[in-house]
Each structure stands twice: as C-alpha cells, then as structure tokens.
mmCIF file of N, CA and C and ligand atoms in Angstrom:
data_model
loop_
_atom_site.group_PDB
_atom_site.id
_atom_site.type_symbol
_atom_site.label_atom_id
_atom_site.label_comp_id
_atom_site.label_asym_id
_atom_site.label_seq_id
_atom_site.Cartn_x
_atom_site.Cartn_y
_atom_site.Cartn_z
ATOM 1 N N UNK Z 1 91.507 51.235 14.381
ATOM 2 C CA UNK Z 1 91.889 51.908 15.603
ATOM 3 C C UNK Z 1 92.151 53.376 15.290
ATOM 4 N N UNK Z 2 91.561 54.271 16.065
ATOM 5 C CA UNK Z 2 91.804 55.696 15.904
ATOM 6 C C UNK Z 2 93.018 56.106 16.721
ATOM 7 N N UNK Z 3 93.937 56.774 16.083
ATOM 8 C CA UNK Z 3 95.123 57.264 16.769
ATOM 9 C C UNK Z 3 95.073 58.782 16.749
ATOM 10 N N UNK Z 4 95.147 59.405 17.914
ATOM 11 C CA UNK Z 4 95.192 60.864 17.982
ATOM 12 C C UNK Z 4 96.635 61.259 18.190
ATOM 13 N N UNK Z 5 97.180 61.966 17.205
ATOM 14 C CA UNK Z 5 98.562 62.383 17.295
ATOM 15 C C UNK Z 5 98.684 63.441 18.387
ATOM 16 N N UNK Z 6 99.724 63.369 19.228
ATOM 17 C CA UNK Z 6 99.821 64.259 20.379
ATOM 18 C C UNK Z 6 99.822 65.741 20.011
ATOM 19 N N UNK Z 7 100.372 66.100 18.859
ATOM 20 C CA UNK Z 7 100.440 67.517 18.506
ATOM 21 C C UNK Z 7 99.143 68.037 17.901
ATOM 22 N N UNK Z 8 98.187 67.157 17.694
ATOM 23 C CA UNK Z 8 96.928 67.547 17.065
ATOM 24 C C UNK Z 8 95.911 67.980 18.113
ATOM 25 N N UNK Z 9 95.075 68.989 17.764
ATOM 26 C CA UNK Z 9 93.998 69.353 18.688
ATOM 27 C C UNK Z 9 93.001 68.207 18.771
ATOM 28 N N UNK Z 10 92.426 68.025 19.934
ATOM 29 C CA UNK Z 10 91.430 66.967 20.100
ATOM 30 C C UNK Z 10 90.153 67.378 19.376
ATOM 31 N N UNK Z 11 89.559 66.463 18.618
ATOM 32 C CA UNK Z 11 88.336 66.828 17.890
ATOM 33 C C UNK Z 11 87.155 67.045 18.823
ATOM 34 N N UNK Z 12 86.393 68.068 18.535
ATOM 35 C CA UNK Z 12 85.157 68.351 19.261
ATOM 36 C C UNK Z 12 84.006 68.126 18.297
ATOM 37 N N UNK Z 13 82.894 67.651 18.805
ATOM 38 C CA UNK Z 13 81.744 67.398 17.941
ATOM 39 C C UNK Z 13 81.354 68.660 17.189
ATOM 40 N N UNK Z 14 81.447 69.817 17.851
ATOM 41 C CA UNK Z 14 81.051 71.071 17.200
ATOM 42 C C UNK Z 14 81.964 71.417 16.032
ATOM 43 N N UNK Z 15 83.198 70.900 16.058
ATOM 44 C CA UNK Z 15 84.132 71.156 14.961
ATOM 45 C C UNK Z 15 83.692 70.462 13.671
ATOM 46 N N UNK Z 16 82.781 69.517 13.796
ATOM 47 C CA UNK Z 16 82.382 68.716 12.638
ATOM 48 C C UNK Z 16 80.960 69.010 12.193
ATOM 49 N N UNK Z 17 80.307 70.020 12.777
ATOM 50 C CA UNK Z 17 78.916 70.335 12.423
ATOM 51 C C UNK Z 17 78.759 70.615 10.935
ATOM 52 N N UNK Z 18 79.764 71.205 10.318
ATOM 53 C CA UNK Z 18 79.691 71.552 8.905
ATOM 54 C C UNK Z 18 79.444 70.325 8.038
ATOM 55 N N UNK Z 19 79.805 69.158 8.539
ATOM 56 C CA UNK Z 19 79.628 67.946 7.733
ATOM 57 C C UNK Z 19 78.163 67.639 7.449
ATOM 58 N N UNK Z 20 77.264 68.222 8.235
ATOM 59 C CA UNK Z 20 75.830 68.003 7.984
ATOM 60 C C UNK Z 20 75.438 68.493 6.591
ATOM 61 N N UNK Z 21 76.152 69.498 6.094
ATOM 62 C CA UNK Z 21 75.831 70.089 4.788
ATOM 63 C C UNK Z 21 76.769 69.619 3.680
ATOM 64 N N UNK Z 22 77.576 68.626 3.958
ATOM 65 C CA UNK Z 22 78.581 68.169 2.995
ATOM 66 C C UNK Z 22 77.942 67.547 1.752
ATOM 67 N N UNK Z 23 78.383 67.984 0.596
ATOM 68 C CA UNK Z 23 77.883 67.429 -0.664
ATOM 69 C C UNK Z 23 78.252 65.952 -0.809
ATOM 70 N N UNK Z 24 79.368 65.529 -0.221
ATOM 71 C CA UNK Z 24 79.826 64.152 -0.384
ATOM 72 C C UNK Z 24 78.974 63.139 0.374
ATOM 73 N N UNK Z 25 78.077 63.616 1.210
ATOM 74 C CA UNK Z 25 77.200 62.682 1.930
ATOM 75 C C UNK Z 25 76.337 61.874 0.965
ATOM 76 N N UNK Z 26 76.159 62.399 -0.230
ATOM 77 C CA UNK Z 26 75.310 61.727 -1.232
ATOM 78 C C UNK Z 26 76.093 60.741 -2.092
ATOM 79 N N UNK Z 27 77.387 60.606 -1.838
ATOM 80 C CA UNK Z 27 78.244 59.795 -2.700
ATOM 81 C C UNK Z 27 78.975 58.730 -1.882
ATOM 82 N N UNK Z 28 79.408 57.657 -2.549
ATOM 83 C CA UNK Z 28 80.141 56.608 -1.824
ATOM 84 C C UNK Z 28 81.509 57.100 -1.357
ATOM 85 N N UNK Z 29 81.894 56.662 -0.196
ATOM 86 C CA UNK Z 29 83.187 57.037 0.386
ATOM 87 C C UNK Z 29 84.336 56.693 -0.546
ATOM 88 N N UNK Z 30 84.181 55.625 -1.316
ATOM 89 C CA UNK Z 30 85.261 55.161 -2.204
ATOM 90 C C UNK Z 30 85.626 56.202 -3.251
ATOM 91 N N UNK Z 31 84.728 57.147 -3.492
ATOM 92 C CA UNK Z 31 85.067 58.211 -4.449
ATOM 93 C C UNK Z 31 86.125 59.143 -3.886
ATOM 94 N N UNK Z 32 86.200 59.243 -2.570
ATOM 95 C CA UNK Z 32 87.066 60.231 -1.927
ATOM 96 C C UNK Z 32 88.343 59.629 -1.328
ATOM 97 N N UNK Z 33 88.366 58.299 -1.202
ATOM 98 C CA UNK Z 33 89.537 57.629 -0.618
ATOM 99 C C UNK Z 33 89.998 56.521 -1.562
ATOM 100 N N UNK Z 34 91.283 56.515 -1.880
ATOM 101 C CA UNK Z 34 91.775 55.559 -2.871
ATOM 102 C C UNK Z 34 91.856 54.149 -2.299
ATOM 103 N N UNK Z 35 91.518 53.179 -3.139
ATOM 104 C CA UNK Z 35 91.712 51.787 -2.717
ATOM 105 C C UNK Z 35 93.199 51.434 -2.788
ATOM 106 N N UNK Z 36 93.580 50.355 -2.133
ATOM 107 C CA UNK Z 36 94.974 49.899 -2.168
ATOM 108 C C UNK Z 36 95.426 49.696 -3.600
ATOM 109 N N UNK Z 37 96.605 50.199 -3.898
ATOM 110 C CA UNK Z 37 97.220 49.943 -5.193
ATOM 111 C C UNK Z 37 96.731 50.811 -6.335
ATOM 112 N N UNK Z 38 95.804 51.714 -6.084
ATOM 113 C CA UNK Z 38 95.303 52.562 -7.181
ATOM 114 C C UNK Z 38 96.408 53.531 -7.606
ATOM 115 N N UNK Z 39 96.632 53.603 -8.911
ATOM 116 C CA UNK Z 39 97.710 54.450 -9.437
ATOM 117 C C UNK Z 39 97.267 55.106 -10.738
ATOM 118 N N UNK Z 40 98.110 56.020 -11.223
ATOM 119 C CA UNK Z 40 98.005 56.544 -12.568
ATOM 120 C C UNK Z 40 96.672 57.173 -12.925
ATOM 121 N N UNK Z 41 96.247 56.973 -14.191
ATOM 122 C CA UNK Z 41 95.037 57.637 -14.687
ATOM 123 C C UNK Z 41 93.779 57.278 -13.897
ATOM 124 N N UNK Z 42 93.691 56.051 -13.455
ATOM 125 C CA UNK Z 42 92.508 55.648 -12.679
ATOM 126 C C UNK Z 42 92.393 56.489 -11.406
ATOM 127 N N UNK Z 43 93.520 56.659 -10.743
ATOM 128 C CA UNK Z 43 93.526 57.457 -9.512
ATOM 129 C C UNK Z 43 93.207 58.923 -9.814
ATOM 130 N N UNK Z 44 93.827 59.434 -10.864
ATOM 131 C CA UNK Z 44 93.613 60.837 -11.236
ATOM 132 C C UNK Z 44 92.140 61.084 -11.589
ATOM 133 N N UNK Z 45 91.541 60.159 -12.316
ATOM 134 C CA UNK Z 45 90.134 60.313 -12.698
ATOM 135 C C UNK Z 45 89.220 60.305 -11.473
ATOM 136 N N UNK Z 46 89.494 59.394 -10.537
ATOM 137 C CA UNK Z 46 88.679 59.347 -9.319
ATOM 138 C C UNK Z 46 88.846 60.645 -8.530
ATOM 139 N N UNK Z 47 90.088 61.108 -8.390
ATOM 140 C CA UNK Z 47 90.338 62.343 -7.646
ATOM 141 C C UNK Z 47 89.633 63.532 -8.304
ATOM 142 N N UNK Z 48 89.700 63.599 -9.626
ATOM 143 C CA UNK Z 48 89.054 64.714 -10.328
ATOM 144 C C UNK Z 48 87.538 64.680 -10.158
ATOM 145 N N UNK Z 49 86.956 63.490 -10.160
ATOM 146 C CA UNK Z 49 85.506 63.370 -9.946
ATOM 147 C C UNK Z 49 85.142 63.838 -8.539
ATOM 148 N N UNK Z 50 85.952 63.459 -7.561
ATOM 149 C CA UNK Z 50 85.688 63.887 -6.179
ATOM 150 C C UNK Z 50 85.863 65.403 -6.047
ATOM 151 N N UNK Z 51 86.901 65.930 -6.682
ATOM 152 C CA UNK Z 51 87.141 67.375 -6.613
ATOM 153 C C UNK Z 51 85.999 68.158 -7.262
ATOM 154 N N UNK Z 52 85.382 67.600 -8.293
ATOM 155 C CA UNK Z 52 84.248 68.264 -8.939
ATOM 156 C C UNK Z 52 83.066 68.359 -7.976
ATOM 157 N N UNK Z 53 82.880 67.334 -7.173
ATOM 158 C CA UNK Z 53 81.814 67.384 -6.147
ATOM 159 C C UNK Z 53 82.153 68.447 -5.113
ATOM 160 N N UNK Z 54 83.394 68.462 -4.670
ATOM 161 C CA UNK Z 54 83.832 69.461 -3.691
ATOM 162 C C UNK Z 54 83.615 70.888 -4.214
ATOM 163 N N UNK Z 55 83.825 71.082 -5.507
ATOM 164 C CA UNK Z 55 83.747 72.438 -6.071
ATOM 165 C C UNK Z 55 82.366 73.060 -5.890
ATOM 166 N N UNK Z 56 81.338 72.230 -5.770
ATOM 167 C CA UNK Z 56 79.992 72.772 -5.576
ATOM 168 C C UNK Z 56 79.499 72.584 -4.139
ATOM 169 N N UNK Z 57 80.388 72.199 -3.257
ATOM 170 C CA UNK Z 57 80.007 71.922 -1.872
ATOM 171 C C UNK Z 57 79.904 73.227 -1.074
ATOM 172 N N UNK Z 58 78.830 73.415 -0.318
ATOM 173 C CA UNK Z 58 78.668 74.666 0.432
ATOM 174 C C UNK Z 58 79.614 74.804 1.628
ATOM 175 N N UNK Z 59 80.282 73.706 2.015
ATOM 176 C CA UNK Z 59 81.155 73.781 3.191
ATOM 177 C C UNK Z 59 82.620 73.530 2.831
ATOM 178 N N UNK Z 60 82.979 73.828 1.600
ATOM 179 C CA UNK Z 60 84.338 73.521 1.142
ATOM 180 C C UNK Z 60 85.406 74.227 1.995
ATOM 181 N N UNK Z 61 85.160 75.453 2.384
ATOM 182 C CA UNK Z 61 86.185 76.175 3.156
ATOM 183 C C UNK Z 61 86.393 75.550 4.532
ATOM 184 N N UNK Z 62 85.294 75.208 5.210
ATOM 185 C CA UNK Z 62 85.406 74.578 6.534
ATOM 186 C C UNK Z 62 86.090 73.219 6.417
ATOM 187 N N UNK Z 63 85.746 72.474 5.388
ATOM 188 C CA UNK Z 63 86.330 71.153 5.164
ATOM 189 C C UNK Z 63 87.833 71.267 4.902
ATOM 190 N N UNK Z 64 88.179 72.189 4.046
ATOM 191 C CA UNK Z 64 89.595 72.378 3.708
ATOM 192 C C UNK Z 64 90.408 72.805 4.933
ATOM 193 N N UNK Z 65 89.855 73.738 5.689
ATOM 194 C CA UNK Z 65 90.547 74.227 6.886
ATOM 195 C C UNK Z 65 90.776 73.083 7.875
ATOM 196 N N UNK Z 66 89.740 72.279 8.079
ATOM 197 C CA UNK Z 66 89.857 71.166 9.022
ATOM 198 C C UNK Z 66 90.909 70.158 8.555
ATOM 199 N N UNK Z 67 90.883 69.840 7.274
ATOM 200 C CA UNK Z 67 91.829 68.851 6.742
ATOM 201 C C UNK Z 67 93.271 69.344 6.858
ATOM 202 N N UNK Z 68 93.471 70.637 6.608
ATOM 203 C CA UNK Z 68 94.826 71.183 6.714
ATOM 204 C C UNK Z 68 95.257 71.284 8.174
ATOM 205 N N UNK Z 69 94.339 71.655 9.055
ATOM 206 C CA UNK Z 69 94.670 71.768 10.477
ATOM 207 C C UNK Z 69 95.031 70.410 11.065
ATOM 208 N N UNK Z 70 94.247 69.403 10.721
ATOM 209 C CA UNK Z 70 94.477 68.065 11.271
ATOM 210 C C UNK Z 70 95.474 67.260 10.453
ATOM 211 N N UNK Z 71 95.923 67.853 9.332
ATOM 212 C CA UNK Z 71 96.842 67.170 8.421
ATOM 213 C C UNK Z 71 96.316 65.772 8.084
ATOM 214 N N UNK Z 72 95.083 65.761 7.574
ATOM 215 C CA UNK Z 72 94.466 64.500 7.167
ATOM 216 C C UNK Z 72 95.387 63.790 6.178
ATOM 217 N N UNK Z 73 95.790 62.574 6.471
ATOM 218 C CA UNK Z 73 96.767 61.910 5.600
ATOM 219 C C UNK Z 73 96.178 61.288 4.335
ATOM 220 N N UNK Z 74 94.868 61.044 4.324
ATOM 221 C CA UNK Z 74 94.284 60.321 3.190
ATOM 222 C C UNK Z 74 93.025 61.007 2.681
ATOM 223 N N UNK Z 75 92.779 60.850 1.396
ATOM 224 C CA UNK Z 75 91.503 61.225 0.809
ATOM 225 C C UNK Z 75 91.452 62.634 0.242
ATOM 226 N N UNK Z 76 90.333 62.890 -0.422
ATOM 227 C CA UNK Z 76 90.038 64.228 -0.940
ATOM 228 C C UNK Z 76 89.223 64.953 0.122
ATOM 229 N N UNK Z 77 89.705 66.098 0.533
ATOM 230 C CA UNK Z 77 89.022 66.935 1.527
ATOM 231 C C UNK Z 77 89.085 68.371 1.025
ATOM 232 N N UNK Z 78 87.964 69.045 1.027
ATOM 233 C CA UNK Z 78 87.960 70.446 0.628
ATOM 234 C C UNK Z 78 88.500 70.671 -0.779
ATOM 235 N N UNK Z 79 88.306 69.716 -1.641
ATOM 236 C CA UNK Z 79 88.786 69.849 -3.015
ATOM 237 C C UNK Z 79 90.285 69.640 -3.157
ATOM 238 N N UNK Z 80 90.929 69.150 -2.124
ATOM 239 C CA UNK Z 80 92.381 68.940 -2.164
ATOM 240 C C UNK Z 80 92.712 67.468 -1.986
ATOM 241 N N UNK Z 81 93.637 66.997 -2.789
ATOM 242 C CA UNK Z 81 94.130 65.619 -2.642
ATOM 243 C C UNK Z 81 95.205 65.594 -1.551
ATOM 244 N N UNK Z 82 95.661 64.408 -1.272
ATOM 245 C CA UNK Z 82 96.750 64.245 -0.302
ATOM 246 C C UNK Z 82 97.978 65.046 -0.732
ATOM 247 N N UNK Z 83 98.313 64.943 -2.022
ATOM 248 C CA UNK Z 83 99.487 65.664 -2.529
ATOM 249 C C UNK Z 83 99.268 67.175 -2.483
ATOM 250 N N UNK Z 84 98.037 67.627 -2.795
ATOM 251 C CA UNK Z 84 97.732 69.064 -2.744
ATOM 252 C C UNK Z 84 97.956 69.601 -1.324
ATOM 253 N N UNK Z 85 97.437 68.856 -0.338
ATOM 254 C CA UNK Z 85 97.556 69.307 1.064
ATOM 255 C C UNK Z 85 99.007 69.308 1.515
ATOM 256 N N UNK Z 86 99.729 68.272 1.119
ATOM 257 C CA UNK Z 86 101.135 68.190 1.508
ATOM 258 C C UNK Z 86 101.914 69.377 0.940
ATOM 259 N N UNK Z 87 101.616 69.750 -0.297
ATOM 260 C CA UNK Z 87 102.304 70.890 -0.918
ATOM 261 C C UNK Z 87 102.002 72.173 -0.152
ATOM 262 N N UNK Z 88 100.747 72.383 0.238
ATOM 263 C CA UNK Z 88 100.371 73.586 0.989
ATOM 264 C C UNK Z 88 101.065 73.600 2.348
ATOM 265 N N UNK Z 89 101.047 72.470 3.028
ATOM 266 C CA UNK Z 89 101.676 72.388 4.356
ATOM 267 C C UNK Z 89 103.176 72.646 4.243
ATOM 268 N N UNK Z 90 103.807 72.072 3.237
ATOM 269 C CA UNK Z 90 105.241 72.279 3.061
ATOM 270 C C UNK Z 90 105.560 73.739 2.746
ATOM 271 N N UNK Z 91 104.713 74.384 1.921
ATOM 272 C CA UNK Z 91 104.911 75.803 1.610
ATOM 273 C C UNK Z 91 104.811 76.650 2.872
ATOM 274 N N UNK Z 92 103.819 76.314 3.717
ATOM 275 C CA UNK Z 92 103.653 77.058 4.976
ATOM 276 C C UNK Z 92 104.885 76.904 5.859
ATOM 277 N N UNK Z 93 105.392 75.682 5.939
ATOM 278 C CA UNK Z 93 106.555 75.438 6.797
ATOM 279 C C UNK Z 93 107.778 76.185 6.286
ATOM 280 N N UNK Z 94 107.963 76.200 4.980
ATOM 281 C CA UNK Z 94 109.098 76.941 4.409
ATOM 282 C C UNK Z 94 108.939 78.429 4.716
ATOM 283 N N UNK Z 95 107.701 78.944 4.539
ATOM 284 C CA UNK Z 95 107.438 80.357 4.820
ATOM 285 C C UNK Z 95 107.711 80.688 6.291
ATOM 286 N N UNK Z 96 107.267 79.816 7.193
ATOM 287 C CA UNK Z 96 107.487 80.059 8.619
ATOM 288 C C UNK Z 96 108.969 80.019 8.967
ATOM 289 N N UNK Z 97 109.696 79.077 8.356
ATOM 290 C CA UNK Z 97 111.136 79.004 8.621
ATOM 291 C C UNK Z 97 111.844 80.236 8.073
ATOM 292 N N UNK Z 98 111.404 80.710 6.920
ATOM 293 C CA UNK Z 98 112.016 81.900 6.320
ATOM 294 C C UNK Z 98 111.786 83.119 7.196
ATOM 295 N N UNK Z 99 110.557 83.263 7.688
ATOM 296 C CA UNK Z 99 110.230 84.403 8.573
ATOM 297 C C UNK Z 99 111.017 84.291 9.866
ATOM 298 N N UNK Z 100 111.089 83.069 10.428
ATOM 299 C CA UNK Z 100 111.798 82.880 11.693
ATOM 300 C C UNK Z 100 113.291 83.172 11.548
ATOM 301 N N UNK Z 101 113.875 82.763 10.452
ATOM 302 C CA UNK Z 101 115.312 82.987 10.276
ATOM 303 C C UNK Z 101 115.632 84.442 9.951
ATOM 304 N N UNK Z 102 114.652 85.187 9.422
ATOM 305 C CA UNK Z 102 114.874 86.610 9.101
ATOM 306 C C UNK Z 102 114.740 87.492 10.333
ATOM 307 N N UNK Z 103 114.098 86.982 11.376
ATOM 308 C CA UNK Z 103 113.892 87.861 12.561
ATOM 309 C C UNK Z 103 114.922 87.591 13.648
HETATM 310 S S1 LIG U 201 84.466 69.897 0.329
HETATM 311 FE FE1 LIG U 201 84.388 67.858 -0.588
HETATM 312 S S2 LIG U 201 85.151 66.436 0.966
HETATM 313 FE FE2 LIG U 201 84.646 68.374 1.973
HETATM 314 S S3 LIG U 201 82.574 68.129 2.735
HETATM 315 FE FE3 LIG U 201 82.423 69.080 0.726
HETATM 316 S S4 LIG U 201 82.198 67.427 -0.759
HETATM 317 FE FE4 LIG U 201 82.906 66.516 1.179
#
C-alpha cells in the first residue's frame, strides 16, 4: 500500500523522468534496499556496492534531491544510505532552528 504523507509534495510523473537514465536500472533492486534483518558487514558491503554504482550515475544529483525532498525512508538513493540522508536532514533542521532563533 502506498501512503502519501500529508506534508509531502504529491509526486508528478515529470518529477521522475530522470529515472530513465538511472544506472541502477541495470541492477537488481535488492542491491539498493536491505532485506529484513541485514546487519553489520554484510549490510555495509551491499551499501558500498550500491553507492559505487551511484557514483557513476548520470542522474545522481536529481536522485539525491528527490530522496532528500521526499525523505525516502529506505534504500540507497543518490549515493546516500538511510543514515546518510537522516544525518543531512537533521543538520538542515538544526541549521534552520539556529537561524530562526537568531532572528
Ligand atoms: S544515483 Fe543511484 S539510486 Fe539514484 S538513480 Fe542513480 S544509480 Fe539509481
């Protein structure tokens, strides 16, 4: 079941056109999304392999922007893992709160 979070922009087909050029189209989805219970070195190795594919992807910037905008909860997107994206989002929120409290 697809759930659209109320605070998220509604996806438009044109927002996903960049996926036509995605390097990951040639690889199994399982490389980019962890199976249940995957931990430790196995998970890190899979993530690093996926990130290596992303590093040569011609649409990495569009992919990364979309994943951060939609706060994709799972998988490798734009060369970023779930933890990578969460760290960036948290840094942005701290920065915004700091700016807001200073003004
Ligand atoms: S950056 Fe990575 S996840 Fe995004 S489209 Fe390219 S290969 Fe796929």
